[in-house]
């Protein structure tokens, strides 16, 4: 693939492990916290982070997957049809500390929609954001991540971050769109 | 398949198999949404939908309205009995007047076959057919097929018998198209006066004996006798009809397999189906109603996309 390799498999796993430790540092045993991966692509890092946290804390944590298709602000104007993915949040978010996990943070619009969607499952006492790649300087909403794998400077429309979640060979590329 | 191939939902005949699969996948997600404590999403908050019912309806109308509200659309309801239609206004004038109040989508039920096609040609809004005369009732067929899929694990290869008044039924025609597109075998069963001539050209089997139809099928979809559309007598008496074609628990128990029983409603208990059967474990009638909301949400969600 043409472009710059931001992460190879090993580095990516190391970063996800680091994020898991950071989360445990701030959330202790996760008794009052939950992580939620954003469909469709944020669930891959979320699942790995969840597994790591469960290894560290030695107990099961609350875990959910949230799809924001029905909450998007651009669904009728964007050129492509957005296909919904399953939503699976088997707990109420009422009074929990929620950590949203996504792969790439770009304009912040998905995260804004996700916060809308999250309210339909209860009122969390706190919502944090954890992303693997932060494309800073392109935000269209006042949103900032709390946990970041890597921050990169990218050129808006002409570059893209591509994350390859192929089985056991994860890679993250910065490519020219 | 990422987008429907049609701009309006006028009939199943116009849909491709992929369209139906896309509607089902989307409906899966809406079904989880309508089963959670907060049953609403904001997808259609910028859309106004007019429900135009020129014919009576309970289920379809409530189901559409609920689906629209769960998608956060603004809804206006219209029924011909309480409107200026009785003062002599034409269909197109009625609809144009409603559309000039900035309506994006029209859900219409009308006694004339083809009324929705006519409307789609003449006005600039997305049209959903909620039943046009004896022609089509697409959302009913979609929810029926979806319910079959849910109850039996799949539609492909299933044998479905549609039993009753096929001649006057829009549900039957839409069901035939939909089930065949999904790879099911379809049989129609009823007295010969209530089976349209040449229907076998649609590729369906025709049977006049209820027991034989039941022995053949995996799923039986029982239809009501549509007296409101019958201007002559098609069978000697209701009693005779229900003796020949009424589904009873005795017949079901005497057949050596489990058959899934469906009914699009309204049920005439004791005519085409007895209460024992309608309320039995064989019946998925109430699941059909639940799935109707999810299917209609999916249809409107996917169609709204086409309007820029």
Short mmCIF file of C-alpha atoms in Angstrom, two decimals:
data_model
loop_
_atom_site.label_atom_id
_atom_site.label_comp_id
_atom_site.label_asym_id
_atom_site.label_seq_id
_atom_site.Cartn_x
_atom_site.Cartn_y
_atom_site.Cartn_z
CA UNK A 1 0.00 0.00 0.00
CA UNK A 2 1.20 3.52 -0.88
CA UNK A 3 1.69 5.82 2.07
CA UNK A 4 3.29 6.08 5.45
CA UNK A 5 2.96 3.26 7.94
CA UNK A 6 1.87 4.77 11.27
CA UNK A 7 1.63 1.49 13.17
CA UNK A 8 2.68 -2.05 12.48
CA UNK A 9 1.02 -4.91 14.34
CA UNK A 10 3.44 -5.03 17.28
CA UNK A 11 3.47 -1.30 17.86
CA UNK A 12 -0.30 -1.17 17.66
CA UNK A 13 -0.70 -3.86 20.29
CA UNK A 14 1.83 -2.06 22.50
CA UNK A 15 -0.14 1.17 22.18
CA UNK A 16 -3.46 -0.53 22.92
CA UNK A 17 -1.87 -2.09 26.00
CA UNK A 18 -0.63 1.30 27.09
CA UNK A 19 -4.13 2.74 26.65
CA UNK A 20 -5.55 -0.12 28.71
CA UNK A 21 -3.11 0.65 31.55
CA UNK A 22 -3.95 4.36 31.38
CA UNK A 23 -7.64 3.53 31.65
CA UNK A 24 -7.05 1.23 34.64
CA UNK A 25 -4.96 3.98 36.25
CA UNK A 26 -7.93 6.36 36.11
CA UNK A 27 -10.78 3.92 36.64
CA UNK A 28 -9.30 1.49 39.21
CA UNK A 29 -11.34 -1.70 39.23
CA UNK A 30 -13.88 -0.49 36.66
CA UNK A 31 -16.69 -1.16 39.15
CA UNK A 32 -18.39 2.05 38.14
CA UNK A 33 -17.08 2.31 34.60
CA UNK A 34 -17.79 0.81 31.21
CA UNK A 35 -16.19 0.88 27.81
CA UNK A 36 -18.15 1.26 24.61
CA UNK A 37 -16.69 0.71 21.15
CA UNK A 38 -18.08 2.71 18.26
CA UNK A 39 -19.33 0.66 15.31
CA UNK A 40 -18.13 -0.28 12.82
CA UNK A 41 -14.36 0.24 13.21
CA UNK A 42 -13.92 1.38 16.79
CA UNK A 43 -15.00 -2.01 18.08
CA UNK A 44 -11.72 -3.62 17.02
CA UNK A 45 -9.46 -1.57 19.32
CA UNK A 46 -12.24 -1.59 21.94
CA UNK A 47 -12.32 -5.40 22.05
CA UNK A 48 -8.56 -5.62 22.42
CA UNK A 49 -8.50 -2.95 25.14
CA UNK A 50 -11.34 -4.68 26.96
CA UNK A 51 -9.47 -7.97 26.93
CA UNK A 52 -6.33 -6.31 28.25
CA UNK A 53 -8.21 -4.48 31.02
CA UNK A 54 -9.83 -7.75 32.08
CA UNK A 55 -6.38 -9.35 32.24
CA UNK A 56 -5.06 -6.50 34.38
CA UNK A 57 -8.02 -6.21 36.76
CA UNK A 58 -8.71 -9.94 36.81
CA UNK A 59 -12.45 -9.44 36.44
CA UNK A 60 -15.07 -8.91 33.77
CA UNK A 61 -15.86 -5.31 32.90
CA UNK A 62 -18.98 -3.78 31.35
CA UNK A 63 -18.56 -3.64 27.62
CA UNK A 64 -20.84 -2.46 24.83
CA UNK A 65 -20.86 -1.62 21.15
CA UNK A 66 -22.70 1.43 19.87
CA UNK A 67 -23.78 2.20 16.33
CA UNK A 68 -24.48 5.83 15.43
CA UNK A 69 -25.95 5.46 11.93
CA UNK A 70 -29.40 6.57 13.07
CA UNK A 71 -27.93 9.55 14.93
CA UNK A 72 -25.66 10.99 12.24
CA UNK A 73 -26.16 14.60 11.20
CA UNK A 74 -25.07 13.89 7.62
CA UNK A 75 -27.04 10.74 6.84
CA UNK A 76 -29.38 12.38 4.36
CA UNK A 77 -26.80 14.65 2.75
CA UNK A 78 -23.81 12.34 2.45
CA UNK A 79 -23.38 10.58 -0.90
CA UNK A 80 -23.11 7.11 0.45
CA UNK A 81 -25.80 5.11 2.18
CA UNK A 82 -24.76 4.42 5.71
CA UNK A 83 -25.37 0.85 6.70
CA UNK A 84 -26.22 0.28 10.31
CA UNK A 85 -24.28 -2.16 12.48
CA UNK A 86 -25.66 -3.95 15.53
CA UNK A 87 -26.00 -2.06 18.79
CA UNK A 88 -25.20 -4.09 21.86
CA UNK A 89 -25.23 -2.32 25.19
CA UNK A 90 -26.42 -4.85 27.78
CA UNK A 91 -26.47 -2.41 30.72
CA UNK A 92 -27.87 0.99 31.64
CA UNK A 93 -25.33 3.80 31.39
CA UNK A 94 -27.05 5.65 34.24
CA UNK A 95 -24.42 7.07 36.63
CA UNK A 96 -21.55 5.17 35.03
CA UNK A 97 -18.23 6.51 33.81
CA UNK A 98 -18.29 5.73 30.11
CA UNK A 99 -15.22 5.50 27.92
CA UNK A 100 -16.01 5.73 24.20
CA UNK A 101 -13.43 4.08 21.98
CA UNK A 102 -12.94 4.79 18.28
CA UNK A 103 -10.13 4.12 15.85
CA UNK A 104 -9.65 7.56 14.25
CA UNK A 105 -10.77 10.98 15.51
CA UNK A 106 -11.11 13.45 12.65
CA UNK A 107 -13.93 16.02 12.48
CA UNK A 108 -15.48 14.94 15.77
CA UNK A 109 -18.91 14.52 14.19
CA UNK A 110 -19.13 10.80 14.88
CA UNK A 111 -18.27 11.37 18.51
CA UNK A 112 -20.87 14.12 18.79
CA UNK A 113 -23.47 11.71 17.37
CA UNK A 114 -22.26 8.99 19.70
CA UNK A 115 -22.84 11.24 22.72
CA UNK A 116 -26.39 11.82 21.46
CA UNK A 117 -26.92 8.09 21.05
CA UNK A 118 -25.44 7.36 24.46
CA UNK A 119 -28.05 9.49 26.19
CA UNK A 120 -30.71 7.03 24.99
CA UNK A 121 -29.22 4.40 27.30
CA UNK A 122 -29.22 6.51 30.47
CA UNK A 123 -27.38 9.50 31.89
CA UNK A 124 -23.71 8.68 32.45
CA UNK A 125 -21.97 10.55 35.23
CA UNK A 126 -18.97 11.09 32.97
CA UNK A 127 -18.05 10.40 29.34
CA UNK A 128 -14.46 10.11 28.16
CA UNK A 129 -13.01 9.53 24.74
CA UNK A 130 -10.19 7.19 23.80
CA UNK A 131 -8.88 7.07 20.23
CA UNK A 132 -6.12 5.24 18.49
CA UNK A 133 -5.24 7.98 16.02
CA UNK A 134 -6.04 11.66 16.55
CA UNK A 135 -5.99 13.72 13.35
CA UNK A 136 -5.70 17.03 15.12
CA UNK A 137 -6.40 20.43 13.49
CA UNK A 138 -9.44 19.11 11.56
CA UNK A 139 -12.08 19.28 14.25
CA UNK A 140 -15.50 20.63 13.28
CA UNK A 141 -16.89 20.22 16.79
CA UNK A 142 -15.49 21.19 20.20
CA UNK A 143 -14.34 17.67 21.03
CA UNK A 144 -10.99 16.50 22.41
CA UNK A 145 -9.81 13.00 23.27
CA UNK A 146 -8.81 12.02 26.81
CA UNK A 147 -6.65 9.07 25.80
CA UNK A 148 -4.70 9.09 22.55
CA UNK A 149 -2.66 6.37 20.84
CA UNK A 150 -0.93 8.71 18.46
CA UNK A 151 -1.50 12.28 17.30
CA UNK A 152 -0.78 12.99 13.66
CA UNK A 153 -0.79 16.08 11.49
CA UNK A 154 -2.62 15.34 8.28
CA UNK A 155 -3.82 17.29 5.32
CA UNK A 156 -7.62 17.45 5.36
CA UNK A 157 -9.23 16.17 2.23
CA UNK A 158 -6.23 14.73 0.49
CA UNK A 159 -5.02 12.35 3.14
CA UNK A 160 -6.73 9.49 4.91
CA UNK A 161 -5.92 7.26 7.84
CA UNK A 162 -6.56 3.67 6.92
CA UNK A 163 -6.71 1.04 9.61
CA UNK A 164 -6.38 -2.55 8.56
CA UNK A 165 -7.98 -4.87 11.11
CA UNK A 166 -7.13 -8.04 9.30
CA UNK A 167 -6.86 -11.01 11.64
CA UNK A 168 -3.65 -10.88 13.72
CA UNK A 169 -1.96 -8.44 11.38
CA UNK A 170 -3.20 -4.99 12.31
CA UNK A 171 -1.73 -2.01 10.49
CA UNK A 172 -2.42 1.71 10.39
CA UNK A 173 -1.50 3.73 7.30
CA UNK A 174 -1.55 7.39 6.36
CA UNK A 175 -2.42 7.37 2.68
CA UNK A 176 -3.18 9.91 -0.02
CA UNK A 177 -6.87 9.78 -0.80
CA UNK B 1 -25.83 -3.11 -1.78
CA UNK B 2 -25.69 0.17 0.09
CA UNK B 3 -28.76 1.92 -1.21
CA UNK B 4 -32.26 1.02 -2.34
CA UNK B 5 -32.69 0.82 -6.11
CA UNK B 6 -36.06 2.60 -5.93
CA UNK B 7 -37.14 6.11 -4.98
CA UNK B 8 -40.60 5.13 -3.86
CA UNK B 9 -42.00 1.98 -2.32
CA UNK B 10 -44.90 1.32 -4.67
CA UNK B 11 -44.81 -2.45 -4.80
CA UNK B 12 -42.61 -5.45 -4.22
CA UNK B 13 -42.56 -6.08 -7.96
CA UNK B 14 -40.13 -3.17 -8.45
CA UNK B 15 -37.71 -4.30 -5.73
CA UNK B 16 -34.60 -6.39 -6.21
CA UNK B 17 -33.67 -9.19 -3.84
CA UNK B 18 -30.81 -7.03 -2.53
CA UNK B 19 -33.26 -4.25 -1.69
CA UNK B 20 -35.27 -6.66 0.43
CA UNK B 21 -32.13 -7.91 2.18
CA UNK B 22 -31.04 -4.33 2.89
CA UNK B 23 -34.46 -3.55 4.38
CA UNK B 24 -34.22 -6.69 6.56
CA UNK B 25 -30.72 -5.83 7.81
CA UNK B 26 -31.82 -2.32 8.68
CA UNK B 27 -34.97 -3.65 10.35
CA UNK B 28 -32.81 -5.90 12.58
CA UNK B 29 -31.24 -2.78 14.05
CA UNK B 30 -34.56 -1.00 14.46
CA UNK B 31 -35.95 -4.06 16.21
CA UNK B 32 -33.28 -3.76 18.91
CA UNK B 33 -34.05 -0.06 19.19
CA UNK B 34 -37.80 -0.52 19.69
CA UNK B 35 -37.11 -3.07 22.40
CA UNK B 36 -34.96 -0.83 24.56
CA UNK B 37 -36.24 1.63 27.20
CA UNK B 38 -35.78 4.70 24.96
CA UNK B 39 -37.30 3.62 21.68
CA UNK B 40 -36.56 6.66 19.58
CA UNK B 41 -33.79 7.80 17.22
CA UNK B 42 -33.44 11.25 15.64
CA UNK B 43 -32.86 10.11 12.01
CA UNK B 44 -35.92 11.71 10.37
CA UNK B 45 -36.20 14.78 12.58
CA UNK B 46 -36.12 17.06 9.52
CA UNK B 47 -38.82 15.14 7.64
CA UNK B 48 -42.57 15.61 7.59
CA UNK B 49 -44.69 12.63 6.65
CA UNK B 50 -48.34 12.70 5.61
CA UNK B 51 -50.37 9.57 6.22
CA UNK B 52 -53.20 9.61 3.71
CA UNK B 53 -55.73 6.89 4.38
CA UNK B 54 -58.56 6.79 1.86
CA UNK B 55 -59.59 3.39 3.22
CA UNK B 56 -60.02 2.02 6.74
CA UNK B 57 -57.01 0.67 8.56
CA UNK B 58 -56.01 -0.10 12.12
CA UNK B 59 -52.72 -1.96 12.18
CA UNK B 60 -51.03 -0.45 9.15
CA UNK B 61 -51.92 3.06 10.13
CA UNK B 62 -50.85 2.76 13.75
CA UNK B 63 -47.75 0.88 12.75
CA UNK B 64 -46.70 3.53 10.23
CA UNK B 65 -47.42 6.33 12.66
CA UNK B 66 -45.48 4.65 15.43
CA UNK B 67 -42.58 3.99 13.07
CA UNK B 68 -42.55 7.64 12.03
CA UNK B 69 -42.60 8.82 15.63
CA UNK B 70 -39.83 6.43 16.61
CA UNK B 71 -37.75 7.97 13.82
CA UNK B 72 -38.58 11.49 15.12
CA UNK B 73 -40.44 12.54 11.96
CA UNK B 74 -43.27 15.05 12.09
CA UNK B 75 -46.54 13.37 11.23
CA UNK B 76 -49.83 14.57 9.83
CA UNK B 77 -52.77 12.22 9.56
CA UNK B 78 -55.54 12.37 7.07
CA UNK B 79 -58.53 10.14 6.60
CA UNK B 80 -60.91 10.54 3.72
CA UNK B 81 -64.04 10.23 5.83
CA UNK B 82 -63.36 13.48 7.67
CA UNK B 83 -61.90 15.44 4.76
CA UNK B 84 -62.80 17.44 1.68
CA UNK B 85 -62.67 14.31 -0.46
CA UNK B 86 -66.32 13.93 0.39
CA UNK B 87 -66.83 17.43 -1.04
CA UNK B 88 -65.60 16.28 -4.43
CA UNK B 89 -61.88 17.11 -4.40
CA UNK B 90 -59.71 14.92 -6.66
CA UNK B 91 -56.84 12.82 -5.32
CA UNK B 92 -54.17 14.90 -6.99
CA UNK B 93 -55.63 18.18 -5.72
CA UNK B 94 -55.85 16.84 -2.19
CA UNK B 95 -52.25 15.69 -2.28
CA UNK B 96 -50.92 18.86 -3.95
CA UNK B 97 -52.57 20.95 -1.29
CA UNK B 98 -51.02 18.86 1.44
CA UNK B 99 -47.60 18.97 -0.22
CA UNK B 100 -47.68 22.77 -0.53
CA UNK B 101 -47.45 22.72 3.25
CA UNK B 102 -43.94 21.22 2.77
CA UNK B 103 -44.38 17.52 3.24
CA UNK B 104 -41.48 15.25 2.23
CA UNK B 105 -43.01 11.82 2.33
CA UNK B 106 -46.48 10.43 1.71
CA UNK B 107 -47.79 7.14 3.04
CA UNK B 108 -50.99 6.32 1.20
CA UNK B 109 -53.72 3.71 1.30
CA UNK B 110 -56.27 3.96 -1.46
CA UNK B 111 -59.09 1.73 -2.76
CA UNK B 112 -57.97 2.11 -6.41
CA UNK B 113 -55.17 -0.15 -7.67
CA UNK B 114 -52.29 1.95 -9.03
CA UNK B 115 -53.20 5.10 -7.07
CA UNK B 116 -49.67 5.29 -5.62
CA UNK B 117 -48.02 4.85 -9.02
CA UNK B 118 -50.19 7.67 -10.35
CA UNK B 119 -49.19 9.89 -7.45
CA UNK B 120 -45.49 9.12 -7.82
CA UNK B 121 -45.64 10.27 -11.44
CA UNK B 122 -47.29 13.57 -10.65
CA UNK B 123 -45.87 14.85 -7.42
CA UNK B 124 -42.47 15.50 -5.95
CA UNK B 125 -42.47 13.54 -2.71
CA UNK B 126 -41.42 10.06 -1.67
CA UNK B 127 -44.42 7.74 -1.82
CA UNK B 128 -44.96 4.65 0.29
CA UNK B 129 -47.80 2.38 -0.68
CA UNK B 130 -49.78 1.26 2.36
CA UNK B 131 -52.14 -0.79 0.19
CA UNK B 132 -53.76 0.17 -3.12
CA UNK B 133 -57.00 -1.67 -3.80
CA UNK B 134 -56.43 -5.28 -4.75
CA UNK B 135 -52.97 -4.53 -6.14
CA UNK B 136 -50.06 -4.45 -3.65
CA UNK B 137 -49.33 -3.97 0.03
CA UNK B 138 -45.52 -3.98 0.05
CA UNK B 139 -44.76 -3.34 3.72
CA UNK B 140 -47.08 -6.19 4.75
CA UNK B 141 -45.25 -8.59 2.44
CA UNK B 142 -41.89 -7.42 3.79
CA UNK B 143 -42.93 -7.90 7.39
CA UNK B 144 -44.45 -11.29 6.57
CA UNK B 145 -41.23 -12.49 4.94
CA UNK B 146 -39.19 -11.00 7.79
CA UNK B 147 -41.38 -12.82 10.32
CA UNK B 148 -40.97 -16.10 8.41
CA UNK B 149 -37.21 -15.57 8.43
CA UNK B 150 -37.27 -14.88 12.15
CA UNK B 151 -39.53 -17.82 13.04
CA UNK B 152 -38.03 -20.49 10.79
CA UNK B 153 -34.45 -19.31 10.27
CA UNK B 154 -34.74 -18.35 6.61
CA UNK B 155 -37.05 -17.86 3.66
CA UNK B 156 -35.07 -19.58 0.92
CA UNK B 157 -36.46 -23.02 0.14
CA UNK B 158 -39.46 -22.63 2.47
CA UNK B 159 -42.89 -23.68 1.28
CA UNK B 160 -45.51 -21.04 1.97
CA UNK B 161 -49.22 -21.51 1.40
CA UNK B 162 -51.43 -18.44 1.14
CA UNK B 163 -54.95 -19.54 1.99
CA UNK B 164 -58.27 -17.74 1.54
CA UNK B 165 -59.54 -14.87 -0.59
CA UNK B 166 -56.67 -14.55 -3.06
CA UNK B 167 -58.78 -12.72 -5.65
CA UNK B 168 -59.33 -9.60 -3.59
CA UNK B 169 -56.10 -9.66 -1.63
CA UNK B 170 -53.25 -7.21 -2.14
CA UNK B 171 -51.38 -9.03 0.61
CA UNK B 172 -51.39 -12.21 -1.50
CA UNK B 173 -49.90 -10.55 -4.58
CA UNK B 174 -47.18 -8.70 -2.67
CA UNK B 175 -46.40 -11.84 -0.70
CA UNK B 176 -46.04 -13.91 -3.86
CA UNK B 177 -43.56 -11.44 -5.36
CA UNK B 178 -41.61 -11.04 -2.12
CA UNK B 179 -41.36 -14.72 -1.21
CA UNK B 180 -40.38 -15.72 -4.74
CA UNK B 181 -37.64 -13.08 -4.84
CA UNK B 182 -36.28 -14.54 -1.63
CA UNK B 183 -36.32 -18.06 -3.03
CA UNK B 184 -39.40 -19.56 -1.37
CA UNK B 185 -42.02 -21.75 -3.04
CA UNK B 186 -45.53 -20.35 -2.93
CA UNK B 187 -48.92 -22.04 -3.14
CA UNK B 188 -52.30 -20.35 -3.15
CA UNK B 189 -55.29 -22.20 -1.78
CA UNK B 190 -58.97 -21.32 -1.73
CA UNK B 191 -62.26 -21.98 -3.51
CA UNK B 192 -61.85 -21.65 -7.28
CA UNK B 193 -64.07 -18.56 -7.32
CA UNK B 194 -61.59 -16.74 -5.07
CA UNK B 195 -58.44 -17.69 -7.00
CA UNK B 196 -57.65 -15.33 -9.89
CA UNK B 197 -57.51 -16.98 -13.30
CA UNK B 198 -54.03 -17.56 -14.75
CA UNK B 199 -52.38 -16.98 -11.37
CA UNK B 200 -50.19 -20.02 -12.00
CA UNK B 201 -48.36 -17.86 -14.57
CA UNK B 202 -46.76 -16.10 -11.59
CA UNK B 203 -45.11 -19.42 -10.82
CA UNK B 204 -47.31 -20.40 -7.88
CA UNK B 205 -48.99 -23.72 -7.22
CA UNK B 206 -52.77 -23.74 -6.99
CA UNK B 207 -54.64 -26.01 -4.59
CA UNK B 208 -58.30 -26.18 -3.65
CA UNK B 209 -58.02 -28.63 -0.77
CA UNK B 210 -56.98 -27.11 2.57
CA UNK B 211 -55.59 -30.36 3.97
CA UNK B 212 -53.37 -30.97 0.94
CA UNK B 213 -52.09 -27.40 1.12
CA UNK B 214 -51.25 -27.81 4.80
CA UNK B 215 -49.53 -31.13 4.21
CA UNK B 216 -47.35 -29.43 1.60
CA UNK B 217 -46.40 -26.22 3.38
CA UNK B 218 -44.03 -25.09 6.18
CA UNK B 219 -45.84 -21.80 6.67
CA UNK B 220 -49.54 -21.04 6.20
CA UNK B 221 -50.63 -17.43 5.74
CA UNK B 222 -54.38 -17.23 6.35
CA UNK B 223 -56.29 -14.43 4.64
CA UNK B 224 -59.58 -12.83 5.53
CA UNK B 225 -62.60 -12.87 3.22
CA UNK B 226 -62.77 -9.30 1.92
CA UNK B 227 -66.53 -8.75 1.90
CA UNK B 228 -66.09 -5.03 1.30
CA UNK B 229 -64.62 -5.75 -2.13
CA UNK B 230 -67.11 -8.46 -3.12
CA UNK B 231 -70.04 -7.33 -5.16
CA UNK B 232 -71.35 -10.83 -5.91
CA UNK B 233 -71.46 -14.04 -3.90
CA UNK B 234 -68.34 -16.14 -4.38
CA UNK B 235 -69.43 -19.07 -2.17
CA UNK B 236 -72.79 -20.32 -0.89
CA UNK B 237 -72.43 -19.40 2.77
CA UNK B 238 -69.88 -18.32 5.34
CA UNK B 239 -70.56 -21.53 7.26
CA UNK B 240 -69.71 -23.63 4.24
CA UNK B 241 -66.56 -21.60 3.61
CA UNK B 242 -65.32 -22.02 7.14
CA UNK B 243 -66.06 -25.76 7.06
CA UNK B 244 -63.95 -26.11 3.91
CA UNK B 245 -61.22 -23.55 4.51
CA UNK B 246 -61.32 -22.61 8.17
CA UNK B 247 -58.14 -23.58 9.99
CA UNK B 248 -58.86 -25.56 13.16
CA UNK B 249 -56.62 -27.10 15.77
CA UNK B 250 -57.98 -30.54 14.82
CA UNK B 251 -56.66 -30.26 11.27
CA UNK B 252 -53.31 -28.89 12.46
CA UNK B 253 -52.90 -31.67 15.02
CA UNK B 254 -53.78 -34.34 12.47
CA UNK B 255 -50.89 -33.25 10.27
CA UNK B 256 -47.60 -34.81 11.11
CA UNK B 257 -45.47 -31.66 11.29
CA UNK B 258 -45.35 -28.19 12.82
CA UNK B 259 -46.65 -25.43 10.61
CA UNK B 260 -46.09 -21.75 11.32
CA UNK B 261 -49.39 -19.89 11.14
CA UNK B 262 -49.59 -16.30 10.01
CA UNK B 263 -52.40 -13.81 9.46
CA UNK B 264 -52.10 -10.22 8.28
CA UNK B 265 -55.17 -9.17 10.28
CA UNK B 266 -57.87 -8.28 10.90
CA UNK B 267 -58.83 -11.80 11.98
CA UNK B 268 -62.36 -13.05 11.60
CA UNK B 269 -62.26 -15.57 14.39
CA UNK B 270 -64.24 -18.68 13.56
CA UNK B 271 -64.23 -18.01 9.81
CA UNK B 272 -60.77 -18.48 8.29
CA UNK B 273 -59.10 -19.36 11.59
CA UNK B 274 -60.40 -20.52 14.97
CA UNK B 275 -59.48 -18.77 18.18
CA UNK B 276 -57.61 -21.84 19.39
CA UNK B 277 -55.27 -21.69 16.40
CA UNK B 278 -54.90 -17.90 16.41
CA UNK B 279 -53.87 -17.99 20.08
CA UNK B 280 -51.76 -21.15 19.86
CA UNK B 281 -48.00 -21.59 19.82
CA UNK B 282 -48.15 -22.21 16.06
CA UNK B 283 -49.26 -18.64 15.49
CA UNK B 284 -46.82 -15.76 14.98
CA UNK B 285 -49.57 -13.22 14.35
CA UNK B 286 -48.49 -10.82 17.11
CA UNK B 287 -44.82 -11.13 16.13
CA UNK B 288 -45.86 -9.98 12.66
CA UNK B 289 -47.38 -6.85 14.18
CA UNK B 290 -44.22 -6.12 16.20
CA UNK B 291 -41.99 -6.66 13.18
CA UNK B 292 -44.24 -4.35 11.17
CA UNK B 293 -42.98 -1.33 13.07
CA UNK B 294 -39.31 -2.26 12.55
CA UNK B 295 -39.85 -2.98 8.84
CA UNK B 296 -41.67 0.30 8.27
CA UNK B 297 -38.95 2.20 10.14
CA UNK B 298 -36.37 0.57 7.86
CA UNK B 299 -38.32 1.42 4.69
CA UNK B 300 -38.78 5.06 5.62
CA UNK B 301 -35.21 5.42 6.85
CA UNK B 302 -33.81 4.03 3.60
CA UNK B 303 -36.20 6.00 1.37
CA UNK B 304 -35.63 9.29 3.17
CA UNK B 305 -32.05 9.07 2.02
CA UNK B 306 -33.11 9.58 -1.57
CA UNK B 307 -34.54 12.99 -0.92
CA UNK B 308 -31.79 15.60 -0.90
#
